Coordinates of C-alpha atoms in Angstrom, one line a residue:
Chain B
M1 CA 171.3 80.5 86.4
T2 CA 169.6 78.8 89.3
S3 CA 167.5 75.9 88.2
L4 CA 164.1 75.4 89.9
T5 CA 161.8 72.4 89.4
L6 CA 158.1 72.5 90.3
Y7 CA 156.7 69.1 91.1
S8 CA 153.6 67.7 92.8
P9 CA 154.1 65.1 95.6
A10 CA 150.7 65.5 97.3
G11 CA 147.4 67.1 96.4
V12 CA 146.0 67.6 92.9
V13 CA 146.7 70.9 91.2
A14 CA 143.0 71.5 90.3
R15 CA 143.6 74.3 87.9
A16 CA 146.7 74.7 85.7
A17 CA 146.5 78.5 85.5
P18 CA 148.0 79.3 89.0
L19 CA 150.8 76.9 88.3
R20 CA 151.6 78.5 84.9
L21 CA 151.4 81.9 86.5
A22 CA 153.8 80.8 89.2
A23 CA 156.2 79.3 86.7
R24 CA 156.2 82.6 84.7
R25 CA 156.7 84.7 87.7
L26 CA 159.6 82.6 89.0
T27 CA 161.1 82.7 85.5
Q28 CA 160.9 86.5 85.5
L29 CA 162.6 86.5 88.9
G30 CA 165.6 84.9 87.2
F31 CA 165.1 81.2 87.9
E32 CA 165.5 78.6 85.2
V33 CA 162.1 77.0 85.8
A34 CA 161.2 73.4 84.8
V35 CA 157.8 71.9 85.5
D36 CA 157.9 68.2 86.2
E37 CA 156.0 66.1 83.6
A38 CA 153.5 64.8 86.2
A39 CA 153.0 68.2 88.0
L40 CA 149.4 68.3 86.6
A41 CA 148.6 64.6 86.9
R42 CA 145.3 63.8 88.6
H43 CA 144.1 60.8 90.5
Q44 CA 141.1 61.5 92.9
R45 CA 142.3 64.2 95.3
F46 CA 146.0 63.4 94.5
A47 CA 148.4 64.8 91.9
G48 CA 148.6 61.3 90.3
D49 CA 148.4 57.9 92.0
D50 CA 150.9 56.9 94.6
A51 CA 153.3 55.4 92.1
A52 CA 153.2 58.5 89.9
R53 CA 153.9 60.9 92.8
L54 CA 156.6 58.7 94.2
A55 CA 158.2 58.5 90.7
A56 CA 158.0 62.3 90.4
L57 CA 159.7 62.8 93.8
H58 CA 162.5 60.4 92.8
R59 CA 162.8 61.9 89.3
V60 CA 163.4 65.3 90.8
A61 CA 165.8 63.9 93.4
A62 CA 167.8 62.2 90.6
Q63 CA 167.8 65.4 88.4
R64 CA 169.1 67.5 91.3
P65 CA 167.9 70.9 90.4
D66 CA 169.2 73.8 92.5
I67 CA 165.7 74.2 94.0
A68 CA 162.9 71.6 94.2
M69 CA 159.7 73.5 95.0
A70 CA 156.4 71.7 95.5
T71 CA 153.4 73.1 93.6
R72 CA 151.2 72.6 96.6
G73 CA 150.5 70.6 99.7
G74 CA 147.2 69.0 100.6
Y75 CA 147.4 65.4 101.5
G76 CA 149.5 62.7 99.9
L77 CA 153.0 62.3 101.3
T78 CA 151.9 60.1 104.2
R79 CA 151.0 57.5 101.6
L80 CA 154.5 57.5 100.2
L81 CA 156.6 57.5 103.4
D82 CA 157.4 53.8 103.5
A83 CA 158.4 53.8 99.9
I84 CA 160.6 56.9 99.6
D85 CA 164.2 56.4 98.7
W86 CA 165.6 58.5 101.5
P87 CA 169.2 58.1 100.5
L88 CA 168.4 59.3 97.0
V89 CA 166.8 62.5 98.4
A90 CA 169.6 63.0 100.9
R91 CA 172.2 62.7 98.0
S92 CA 170.4 65.4 96.1
V93 CA 170.8 67.7 99.1
E94 CA 174.5 66.9 99.3
H95 CA 174.7 67.9 95.7
G96 CA 173.0 71.2 96.3
T97 CA 169.3 70.7 95.9
R98 CA 167.2 72.8 98.2
W99 CA 163.8 71.2 98.8
V100 CA 161.2 73.9 99.6
G101 CA 157.6 73.8 100.8
H102 CA 155.4 73.7 103.9
S103 CA 152.1 72.1 105.0
D104 CA 152.1 68.4 103.8
L105 CA 155.7 68.9 102.8
T106 CA 156.5 68.9 106.5
T107 CA 156.1 65.1 106.2
L108 CA 159.0 64.9 103.6
Q109 CA 161.2 67.4 105.5
T110 CA 160.7 65.6 108.9
G111 CA 161.1 62.2 107.4
L112 CA 164.3 63.3 105.8
L113 CA 165.7 64.2 109.3
A114 CA 164.7 60.8 110.6
H115 CA 166.3 58.9 107.8
A116 CA 169.2 61.2 107.0
P117 CA 170.0 63.3 110.1
G118 CA 171.4 66.7 109.4
T119 CA 170.1 66.9 105.9
V120 CA 168.8 70.4 105.4
S121 CA 165.6 71.2 103.5
W122 CA 163.6 74.5 103.5
A123 CA 160.3 75.4 105.1
G124 CA 159.1 78.1 102.7
P125 CA 156.8 79.0 99.9
M126 CA 155.1 76.8 97.3
A127 CA 154.2 77.6 93.7
C128 CA 150.4 77.7 93.5
G129 CA 149.7 79.3 96.9
D130 CA 152.6 81.8 97.1
Y131 CA 153.4 82.6 93.4
G132 CA 150.2 81.6 91.7
G133 CA 147.7 84.0 93.1
T134 CA 146.7 87.6 92.3
E135 CA 149.6 89.0 94.3
V136 CA 153.0 87.8 95.5
D137 CA 153.8 88.7 99.1
D138 CA 157.0 90.9 99.1
I139 CA 158.4 89.6 102.3
T140 CA 157.7 85.9 101.4
D141 CA 159.4 86.4 98.0
A142 CA 162.4 88.4 99.3
C143 CA 163.0 86.0 102.1
F144 CA 162.7 82.9 99.9
R145 CA 165.1 84.3 97.2
E146 CA 167.7 85.5 99.7
A147 CA 167.5 82.2 101.6
M148 CA 168.1 80.4 98.3
D149 CA 171.1 82.5 97.2
G150 CA 172.6 82.3 100.6
S151 CA 172.4 86.0 101.5
L152 CA 169.8 85.5 104.1
E153 CA 171.3 84.0 107.2
A154 CA 168.8 85.0 109.9
V155 CA 165.1 85.9 110.4
G156 CA 163.8 88.1 113.1
F157 CA 160.3 88.6 114.6
R158 CA 158.6 90.1 117.7
T159 CA 157.4 87.9 120.5
E160 CA 155.7 88.4 123.8
A161 CA 157.5 90.0 126.8
G162 CA 159.2 87.6 129.2
F163 CA 162.0 86.0 127.2
D164 CA 164.6 88.8 127.2
G165 CA 168.1 87.3 127.3
L166 CA 167.1 83.8 126.1
E167 CA 169.8 82.2 124.1
A168 CA 169.8 78.7 122.6
R169 CA 171.6 76.8 119.9
G170 CA 170.3 73.7 118.3
T171 CA 168.7 72.0 115.3
L172 CA 165.9 73.9 113.8
W173 CA 163.0 71.6 112.8
G174 CA 159.2 71.4 112.5
G175 CA 156.5 72.8 110.3
N176 CA 152.9 71.8 110.2
L177 CA 151.8 70.5 113.6
C178 CA 149.2 68.0 112.3
M179 CA 151.9 66.4 110.1
L180 CA 154.4 66.3 112.8
A181 CA 152.0 64.6 115.2
S182 CA 151.0 62.1 112.4
L183 CA 154.6 60.9 112.4
L184 CA 154.8 60.2 116.1
G185 CA 155.3 56.5 116.9
T186 CA 156.6 55.8 113.4
R187 CA 160.2 55.3 112.2
H188 CA 159.7 58.6 110.2
F189 CA 159.8 60.7 113.3
P190 CA 163.3 62.0 114.0
R191 CA 165.0 61.9 117.4
I192 CA 166.2 65.5 117.9
N193 CA 167.6 66.6 121.2
G194 CA 168.2 70.2 122.2
G195 CA 166.4 71.4 119.1
I196 CA 164.5 74.6 118.2
L197 CA 161.1 73.3 117.2
F198 CA 158.6 75.4 115.2
V199 CA 155.0 74.6 114.4
E200 CA 152.0 76.1 112.6
D201 CA 148.6 74.9 111.5
V202 CA 145.4 75.7 109.6
N203 CA 141.8 74.8 110.2
E204 CA 142.6 73.4 113.6
H205 CA 140.7 74.6 116.7
P206 CA 143.0 75.6 119.6
Y207 CA 141.9 72.5 121.5
R208 CA 143.3 70.4 118.7
V209 CA 146.5 72.4 118.6
E210 CA 146.8 71.9 122.3
R211 CA 146.1 68.2 122.0
S212 CA 148.8 67.7 119.4
L213 CA 151.3 69.7 121.4
L214 CA 150.4 67.7 124.6
Q215 CA 151.0 64.6 122.5
L216 CA 154.5 65.9 121.7
Q217 CA 155.0 66.7 125.3
Q218 CA 153.8 63.3 126.5
A219 CA 156.0 61.7 124.0
G220 CA 159.0 63.5 125.6
V221 CA 159.6 65.6 122.5
L222 CA 158.8 69.0 123.9
D223 CA 160.9 68.6 127.0
R224 CA 163.9 67.6 124.8
Q225 CA 163.8 70.9 122.9
R226 CA 165.5 74.2 123.8
A227 CA 162.6 76.3 122.5
L228 CA 159.3 76.0 120.8
L229 CA 158.4 78.7 118.3
L230 CA 154.7 79.1 117.4
G231 CA 153.9 80.3 113.9
A232 CA 150.4 81.1 112.7
F233 CA 147.3 79.2 113.6
T234 CA 144.7 80.3 111.0
E235 CA 141.2 79.7 109.7
W236 CA 139.7 77.9 112.7
R237 CA 136.3 78.8 114.0
K238 CA 135.3 79.5 117.5
S239 CA 132.7 77.3 119.2
P240 CA 129.9 78.4 121.6
L241 CA 131.4 75.8 124.0
D242 CA 134.7 77.7 124.2
R243 CA 133.6 80.1 127.0
G244 CA 136.9 81.9 127.3
Y245 CA 139.1 79.0 126.0
T246 CA 141.3 80.5 123.3
L247 CA 144.6 79.8 121.6
K248 CA 146.1 82.0 124.4
T249 CA 144.7 79.8 127.2
A250 CA 145.9 76.7 125.3
I251 CA 149.4 78.1 125.2
A252 CA 149.2 78.9 128.9
R253 CA 148.3 75.3 129.6
L254 CA 151.2 74.1 127.5
R255 CA 153.6 76.4 129.3
A256 CA 152.4 74.7 132.6
A257 CA 153.3 71.3 131.1
T258 CA 156.8 72.0 129.9
K259 CA 159.8 74.1 131.0
T260 CA 160.7 74.5 127.3
P261 CA 160.2 78.2 126.5
I262 CA 157.3 78.7 124.1
L263 CA 157.6 81.8 121.9
T264 CA 154.8 83.1 119.8
G265 CA 155.0 85.3 116.7
L266 CA 157.0 83.4 114.2
P267 CA 155.8 84.6 110.8
F268 CA 155.3 81.2 109.3
G269 CA 152.2 79.2 108.4
H270 CA 149.2 79.2 106.1
M271 CA 149.1 82.9 105.4
P272 CA 150.6 85.1 102.7
T273 CA 153.6 86.4 104.7
K274 CA 156.0 83.6 105.6
V275 CA 159.7 83.4 106.2
T276 CA 161.9 80.7 104.7
L277 CA 163.7 78.6 107.2
P278 CA 166.4 75.9 107.0
V279 CA 164.9 72.7 108.5
G280 CA 167.6 70.5 110.0
A281 CA 170.2 73.3 110.2
R282 CA 172.0 74.3 113.4
V283 CA 170.7 77.7 114.4
D284 CA 171.2 80.3 117.1
L285 CA 168.1 81.6 118.8
V286 CA 168.7 85.0 120.6
V287 CA 166.0 87.1 122.3
Q288 CA 166.6 90.8 123.1
G289 CA 163.7 92.4 124.7
R290 CA 160.8 91.2 122.5
D291 CA 163.0 90.8 119.4
V292 CA 163.8 87.2 118.4
L293 CA 166.6 86.3 116.0
V294 CA 166.9 82.9 114.5
A295 CA 170.3 82.8 112.8
W296 CA 172.0 80.1 110.7
G297 CA 174.8 82.2 109.2
R298 CA 178.3 81.6 110.4
Q299 CA 178.7 85.1 111.8
H300 CA 176.0 84.4 114.3
T301 CA 177.6 81.3 115.7
H302 CA 178.7 81.7 119.3
Chain J
M1 CA 120.3 47.6 142.9
T2 CA 123.0 48.5 140.5
S3 CA 124.7 51.8 141.4
L4 CA 125.6 54.2 138.5
T5 CA 127.5 57.4 138.9
L6 CA 127.5 60.1 136.3
Y7 CA 130.7 62.2 136.2
S8 CA 132.4 64.7 133.9
P9 CA 136.0 64.1 133.0
A10 CA 136.2 66.1 129.8
G11 CA 134.0 68.7 128.1
V12 CA 131.6 71.1 129.9
V13 CA 128.0 70.1 130.3
A14 CA 126.6 73.3 128.8
R15 CA 123.0 72.7 129.9
A16 CA 121.9 70.8 133.0
A17 CA 118.5 69.7 131.6
P18 CA 119.9 66.8 129.4
L19 CA 121.9 65.5 132.3
R20 CA 118.9 65.7 134.6
L21 CA 116.8 63.9 132.0
A22 CA 119.4 61.2 131.6
A23 CA 119.6 60.7 135.4
R24 CA 115.8 60.4 135.6
R25 CA 115.6 57.9 132.7
L26 CA 118.5 55.8 134.1
T27 CA 116.7 55.8 137.5
Q28 CA 113.5 54.7 135.8
L29 CA 115.4 51.8 134.2
G30 CA 116.3 50.6 137.6
F31 CA 119.8 52.0 138.3
E32 CA 120.6 53.7 141.6
V33 CA 121.9 56.9 140.0
A34 CA 124.3 59.4 141.6
V35 CA 125.5 62.5 140.0
D36 CA 129.0 63.5 140.9
E37 CA 129.2 66.8 142.8
A38 CA 131.4 68.3 140.0
A39 CA 129.4 67.0 137.0
L40 CA 128.1 70.4 136.2
A41 CA 131.3 72.3 137.0
R42 CA 132.5 74.8 134.4
H43 CA 135.9 76.1 133.4
Q44 CA 136.2 77.4 129.8
R45 CA 135.2 74.5 127.6
F46 CA 135.9 72.0 130.3
A47 CA 133.7 70.5 133.1
G48 CA 135.9 72.2 135.7
D49 CA 139.6 72.9 135.6
D50 CA 142.1 70.1 135.3
A51 CA 142.4 69.6 139.1
A52 CA 138.6 69.5 139.5
R53 CA 138.1 66.9 136.7
L54 CA 141.0 64.8 137.9
A55 CA 139.6 64.9 141.5
A56 CA 136.2 63.8 140.1
L57 CA 137.8 60.9 138.3
H58 CA 139.6 59.8 141.4
R59 CA 136.6 60.3 143.6
V60 CA 134.5 58.0 141.4
A61 CA 137.3 55.5 141.3
A62 CA 137.5 55.5 145.1
Q63 CA 133.7 55.2 145.5
R64 CA 133.6 52.2 143.2
P65 CA 130.0 52.4 141.9
D66 CA 128.9 49.4 139.8
I67 CA 128.9 51.7 136.7
A68 CA 130.8 54.9 136.1
M69 CA 129.3 56.6 133.1
A70 CA 130.7 59.8 131.7
T71 CA 128.2 62.6 131.1
R72 CA 129.8 63.5 127.8
G73 CA 133.1 63.5 125.9
G74 CA 134.5 66.6 124.1
Y75 CA 138.1 67.4 125.0
G76 CA 139.8 67.2 128.3
L77 CA 141.2 63.8 129.3
T78 CA 144.4 64.4 127.3
R79 CA 145.2 67.1 129.8
L80 CA 144.9 64.6 132.7
L81 CA 146.8 61.7 131.3
D82 CA 150.1 62.3 133.1
A83 CA 148.4 62.8 136.4
I84 CA 145.8 60.0 136.5
D85 CA 146.2 57.5 139.4
W86 CA 146.0 54.4 137.1
P87 CA 146.3 51.8 139.9
L88 CA 143.4 53.5 141.6
V89 CA 141.2 53.2 138.5
A90 CA 142.4 49.6 137.9
R91 CA 141.5 48.7 141.5
S92 CA 138.0 50.0 141.0
V93 CA 137.6 47.7 138.0
E94 CA 138.9 44.8 140.1
H95 CA 136.2 45.6 142.6
G96 CA 133.5 45.6 139.9
T97 CA 133.3 49.1 138.5
R98 CA 132.4 49.3 134.9
W99 CA 133.7 52.5 133.2
V100 CA 131.5 53.3 130.2
G101 CA 131.8 55.9 127.5
H102 CA 133.2 56.7 124.1
S103 CA 134.8 59.6 122.1
D104 CA 137.2 61.4 124.5
L105 CA 136.7 58.5 126.9
T106 CA 138.8 56.4 124.5
T107 CA 141.7 58.2 126.0
L108 CA 140.9 56.9 129.5
Q109 CA 140.1 53.4 128.3
T110 CA 143.2 53.1 126.1
G111 CA 145.5 54.6 128.8
L112 CA 144.1 52.1 131.3
L113 CA 145.2 49.3 129.0
A114 CA 148.7 50.8 128.8
H115 CA 149.1 51.2 132.5
A116 CA 147.1 48.2 133.7
P117 CA 147.0 45.6 130.9
G118 CA 143.9 43.4 130.9
T119 CA 141.8 45.9 132.8
V120 CA 138.4 45.9 131.1
S121 CA 136.3 49.0 130.5
W122 CA 133.3 49.6 128.3
A123 CA 132.9 51.4 125.0
G124 CA 129.3 52.4 125.2
P125 CA 126.8 55.2 125.7
M126 CA 127.2 58.4 127.7
A127 CA 124.5 60.2 129.7
C128 CA 123.9 63.5 127.8
G129 CA 124.2 62.2 124.2
D130 CA 122.5 58.8 124.6
Y131 CA 120.1 59.3 127.5
G132 CA 119.5 63.1 127.6
G133 CA 117.9 63.7 124.2
T134 CA 114.4 63.6 122.9
E135 CA 114.6 59.8 122.3
V136 CA 116.7 56.9 123.7
D137 CA 117.8 54.5 121.0
D138 CA 116.3 51.0 121.8
I139 CA 119.3 49.0 120.6
T140 CA 121.8 51.3 122.4
D141 CA 119.9 51.0 125.6
A142 CA 119.2 47.3 125.5
C143 CA 122.8 46.5 124.5
F144 CA 124.2 48.7 127.3
R145 CA 121.9 47.3 130.0
E146 CA 122.5 43.7 129.0
A147 CA 126.2 44.2 128.8
M148 CA 126.2 45.7 132.3
D149 CA 124.1 42.9 133.8
G150 CA 126.3 40.3 132.1
S151 CA 123.5 38.8 129.9
L152 CA 125.0 40.2 126.7
E153 CA 128.1 38.2 125.7
A154 CA 128.3 38.9 122.0
V155 CA 127.3 41.5 119.4
G156 CA 126.7 40.8 115.7
F157 CA 126.7 42.9 112.6
R158 CA 126.8 42.7 108.8
T159 CA 129.9 43.4 106.9
E160 CA 131.0 43.3 103.3
A161 CA 131.4 40.0 101.4
G162 CA 134.9 38.5 101.3
F163 CA 135.6 37.6 104.9
D164 CA 133.5 34.3 105.2
G165 CA 135.2 31.9 107.5
L166 CA 137.5 34.4 109.2
E167 CA 138.1 33.5 112.9
A168 CA 140.3 35.3 115.3
R169 CA 140.8 35.5 119.0
G170 CA 142.4 38.4 120.8
T171 CA 142.1 41.5 122.9
L172 CA 139.4 43.9 121.9
W173 CA 140.5 47.5 122.0
G174 CA 140.0 50.8 120.4
G175 CA 137.4 53.5 120.1
N176 CA 137.8 57.0 118.7
L177 CA 140.5 57.1 116.0
C178 CA 141.7 60.6 116.7
M179 CA 142.1 59.8 120.4
L180 CA 144.0 56.6 119.6
A181 CA 146.3 58.4 117.2
S182 CA 146.9 61.2 119.8
L183 CA 148.4 58.6 122.2
L184 CA 150.9 57.2 119.7
G185 CA 154.5 57.7 120.8
T186 CA 153.5 58.3 124.4
R187 CA 153.6 56.0 127.4
H188 CA 149.8 56.0 127.4
F189 CA 149.5 53.9 124.3
P190 CA 149.3 50.2 125.0
R191 CA 151.3 47.5 123.3
I192 CA 148.7 45.0 122.2
N193 CA 149.7 42.1 120.0
G194 CA 147.2 39.9 118.2
G195 CA 144.3 42.2 119.1
I196 CA 140.9 43.0 117.5
L197 CA 141.1 46.8 117.0
F198 CA 138.0 48.9 116.4
V199 CA 137.8 52.6 115.4
E200 CA 135.2 55.3 114.7
D201 CA 135.3 59.0 114.2
V202 CA 133.2 62.1 113.7
N203 CA 133.8 65.3 111.7
E204 CA 136.9 63.8 110.1
H205 CA 137.2 63.7 106.3
P206 CA 138.2 60.3 105.0
Y207 CA 141.7 61.6 104.1
R208 CA 142.2 62.3 107.8
V209 CA 140.8 58.9 108.8
E210 CA 143.2 57.4 106.3
R211 CA 146.1 59.4 107.6
S212 CA 145.5 58.3 111.2
L213 CA 145.2 54.7 110.2
L214 CA 148.3 54.9 108.1
Q215 CA 150.1 56.3 111.2
L216 CA 148.9 53.2 113.1
Q217 CA 150.2 51.1 110.2
Q218 CA 153.5 52.9 110.0
A219 CA 153.9 52.6 113.8
G220 CA 153.5 48.8 113.4
V221 CA 150.2 48.7 115.2
L222 CA 147.9 47.6 112.4
D223 CA 150.1 44.7 111.3
R224 CA 150.2 43.4 114.9
Q225 CA 146.4 43.0 115.0
R226 CA 144.3 40.1 113.9
A227 CA 141.5 42.3 112.6
L228 CA 140.5 46.0 112.3
L229 CA 136.8 46.7 112.7
L230 CA 135.5 50.0 111.3
G231 CA 132.6 51.7 113.0
A232 CA 130.8 54.8 111.9
F233 CA 132.6 57.8 110.3
T234 CA 130.0 60.5 110.5
E235 CA 129.4 64.3 109.9
W236 CA 132.3 64.9 107.5
R237 CA 131.9 67.1 104.5
K238 CA 132.9 66.3 100.9
S239 CA 135.4 68.6 99.2
P240 CA 135.3 69.6 95.6
L241 CA 138.9 68.4 95.5
D242 CA 137.9 64.8 96.3
R243 CA 137.1 63.9 92.7
G244 CA 136.2 60.3 93.5
Y245 CA 138.2 59.9 96.7
T246 CA 135.8 58.5 99.3
L247 CA 135.9 56.6 102.6
K248 CA 135.6 53.5 100.4
T249 CA 138.8 54.3 98.4
A250 CA 140.6 55.2 101.6
I251 CA 139.7 51.8 103.0
A252 CA 140.9 50.2 99.8
R253 CA 144.3 52.0 100.2
L254 CA 144.6 50.8 103.8
R255 CA 143.9 47.2 102.7
A256 CA 146.8 47.5 100.3
A257 CA 149.0 48.7 103.2
T258 CA 148.3 45.8 105.6
K259 CA 147.4 42.2 105.6
T260 CA 145.2 42.6 108.6
P261 CA 141.6 42.1 107.6
I262 CA 139.6 45.4 107.7
L263 CA 135.9 44.8 108.3
T264 CA 133.4 47.6 107.9
G265 CA 129.9 47.8 109.5
L266 CA 130.5 47.8 113.3
P267 CA 127.5 49.7 114.7
F268 CA 129.6 52.0 116.9
G269 CA 130.5 55.7 116.8
H270 CA 128.9 59.1 117.0
M271 CA 125.4 58.0 116.0
P272 CA 122.3 57.1 118.0
T273 CA 122.7 53.3 117.6
K274 CA 125.8 51.9 119.2
V275 CA 126.7 48.6 120.7
T276 CA 128.4 48.3 124.1
L277 CA 131.8 46.6 123.9
P278 CA 134.3 45.3 126.5
V279 CA 137.6 47.2 125.9
G280 CA 140.5 45.0 127.0
A281 CA 138.6 41.8 127.0
R282 CA 139.6 38.6 125.1
V283 CA 137.0 38.1 122.4
D284 CA 136.3 35.7 119.6
L285 CA 135.7 37.2 116.1
V286 CA 133.8 34.9 113.8
V287 CA 132.6 35.6 110.3
Q288 CA 130.0 33.5 108.6
G289 CA 129.0 34.8 105.2
R290 CA 128.6 38.5 105.8
D291 CA 127.6 38.0 109.5
V292 CA 130.2 39.0 112.0
L293 CA 130.1 38.0 115.7
V294 CA 132.3 39.5 118.4
A295 CA 131.8 37.3 121.4
W296 CA 133.3 37.7 124.9
G297 CA 131.1 35.1 126.8
R298 CA 132.6 31.9 127.9
Q299 CA 130.4 29.7 125.7
H300 CA 131.9 31.3 122.7
T301 CA 135.4 30.5 123.7
H302 CA 137.1 28.1 121.3

């Protein structure tokens, strides 16, 4: 049986019921589920104080379950960055642990690439948001489970016209754009050349998305990538000042700033349907017409 | 007479009336006011497209008025950073132009310090927000005019207990925290050692303020400063998840992360009453009891 531990490295789990429901569902799906002893700890807006959350992260890393899934994101990993035992986390991955999550977990996954290059973790679902609600999204669930058992080796999606024939190979990395930007200038930001970068965000107006991506561009990061994949940008509100400024015009501005191809349509972000992706893995990106394939399986290697 | 040019480097001036009112008031106060030809230009959410705003900035820099005051902030300077003729702006300062503004203007002021170290600009009022409303704040106005005519050489404010006797000398710099953080990792962020850094923000929850300041800390910036002055953090909304997490607890966490003294109470930010401060100038910081003095006049030099 595949062991799966639920732990809380960031925001407080405000209600226990969604976490319990997620644990039950994941058990029914065949996982041997354990809930970390501090998963429901509370300290202000955090799932326990910094020491408690750091201890939980290190405890899970030492226990080396097959899968370490965060209960939720929120805010909290930024506080732990300077204290995380990165070699301990990296060793758990070498021994087979797959760390899964998104949003604030981008901080952990990106930091891991900075401190232990090539160490793969997984951008994917989290317990409360994806398995603790009234419904479980079929695609999210199937994608997650197949990625975990190794049967999923590629994800595909539709993008805009204009990229037919594009092929690129490089390190897949990224996640939440705010969290990526919040690591710039620190030793927790990895130096990845020729990568395939993907980003998503929630509650951020397009001008803020644009500003963060321009920061990545001005920091030299965008130009060093072979492609930028845009996931979902959700739950932002229009302003009367926009006057025709939209996410689309922001993307047009970014395309003028970098030669790196910017592809929209990646089904990933703060929405029910999200693919599971190997952060830090070498992937092949292939575009045929408007169909994009991101493949990490051996058969797709050129 | 002191010449003062109003120009729009960032967000669109949605209504002309506040700008006209500001121009009239500043004229009545004795300035020889000019309104840049593109101050009311419109392109989406911007005061003209990038080329138009860049041209306006360079036009004002070439004209060298005594004071170059932005009409408003918003978002827009980030787009211009890689194209600004920094030596042209720096030469205007050498010839006496005082660039004044806050919010998005932090981008210009901070970039100027990166590209032309020691070049002083002024964190202070802007036309529409500070001179275009129903009332003009007496302190903001007096402070601005005295700073401009050279009679103001220090500002004072009350802080928390615990810093009595603190003295520091260094380069004053800072402004809007979001904008500062958005420059990290790029060539537009200055390397300032032993400085007095000040920050403010608007519409940012304390966890986001904390995250940006932790980024500055993790980038090594905070530890390199002699003091951090916190201005106003306004218009953010509490979340039910906060459960006792406040701006105060965020500051406590930051104090645990750096030995640099963090002083609250600087009257600067997105609020009517704001002091005018020389960004890039050498200043003396002196605390007596709970009274803080930030002095840039010669008589205050130790």
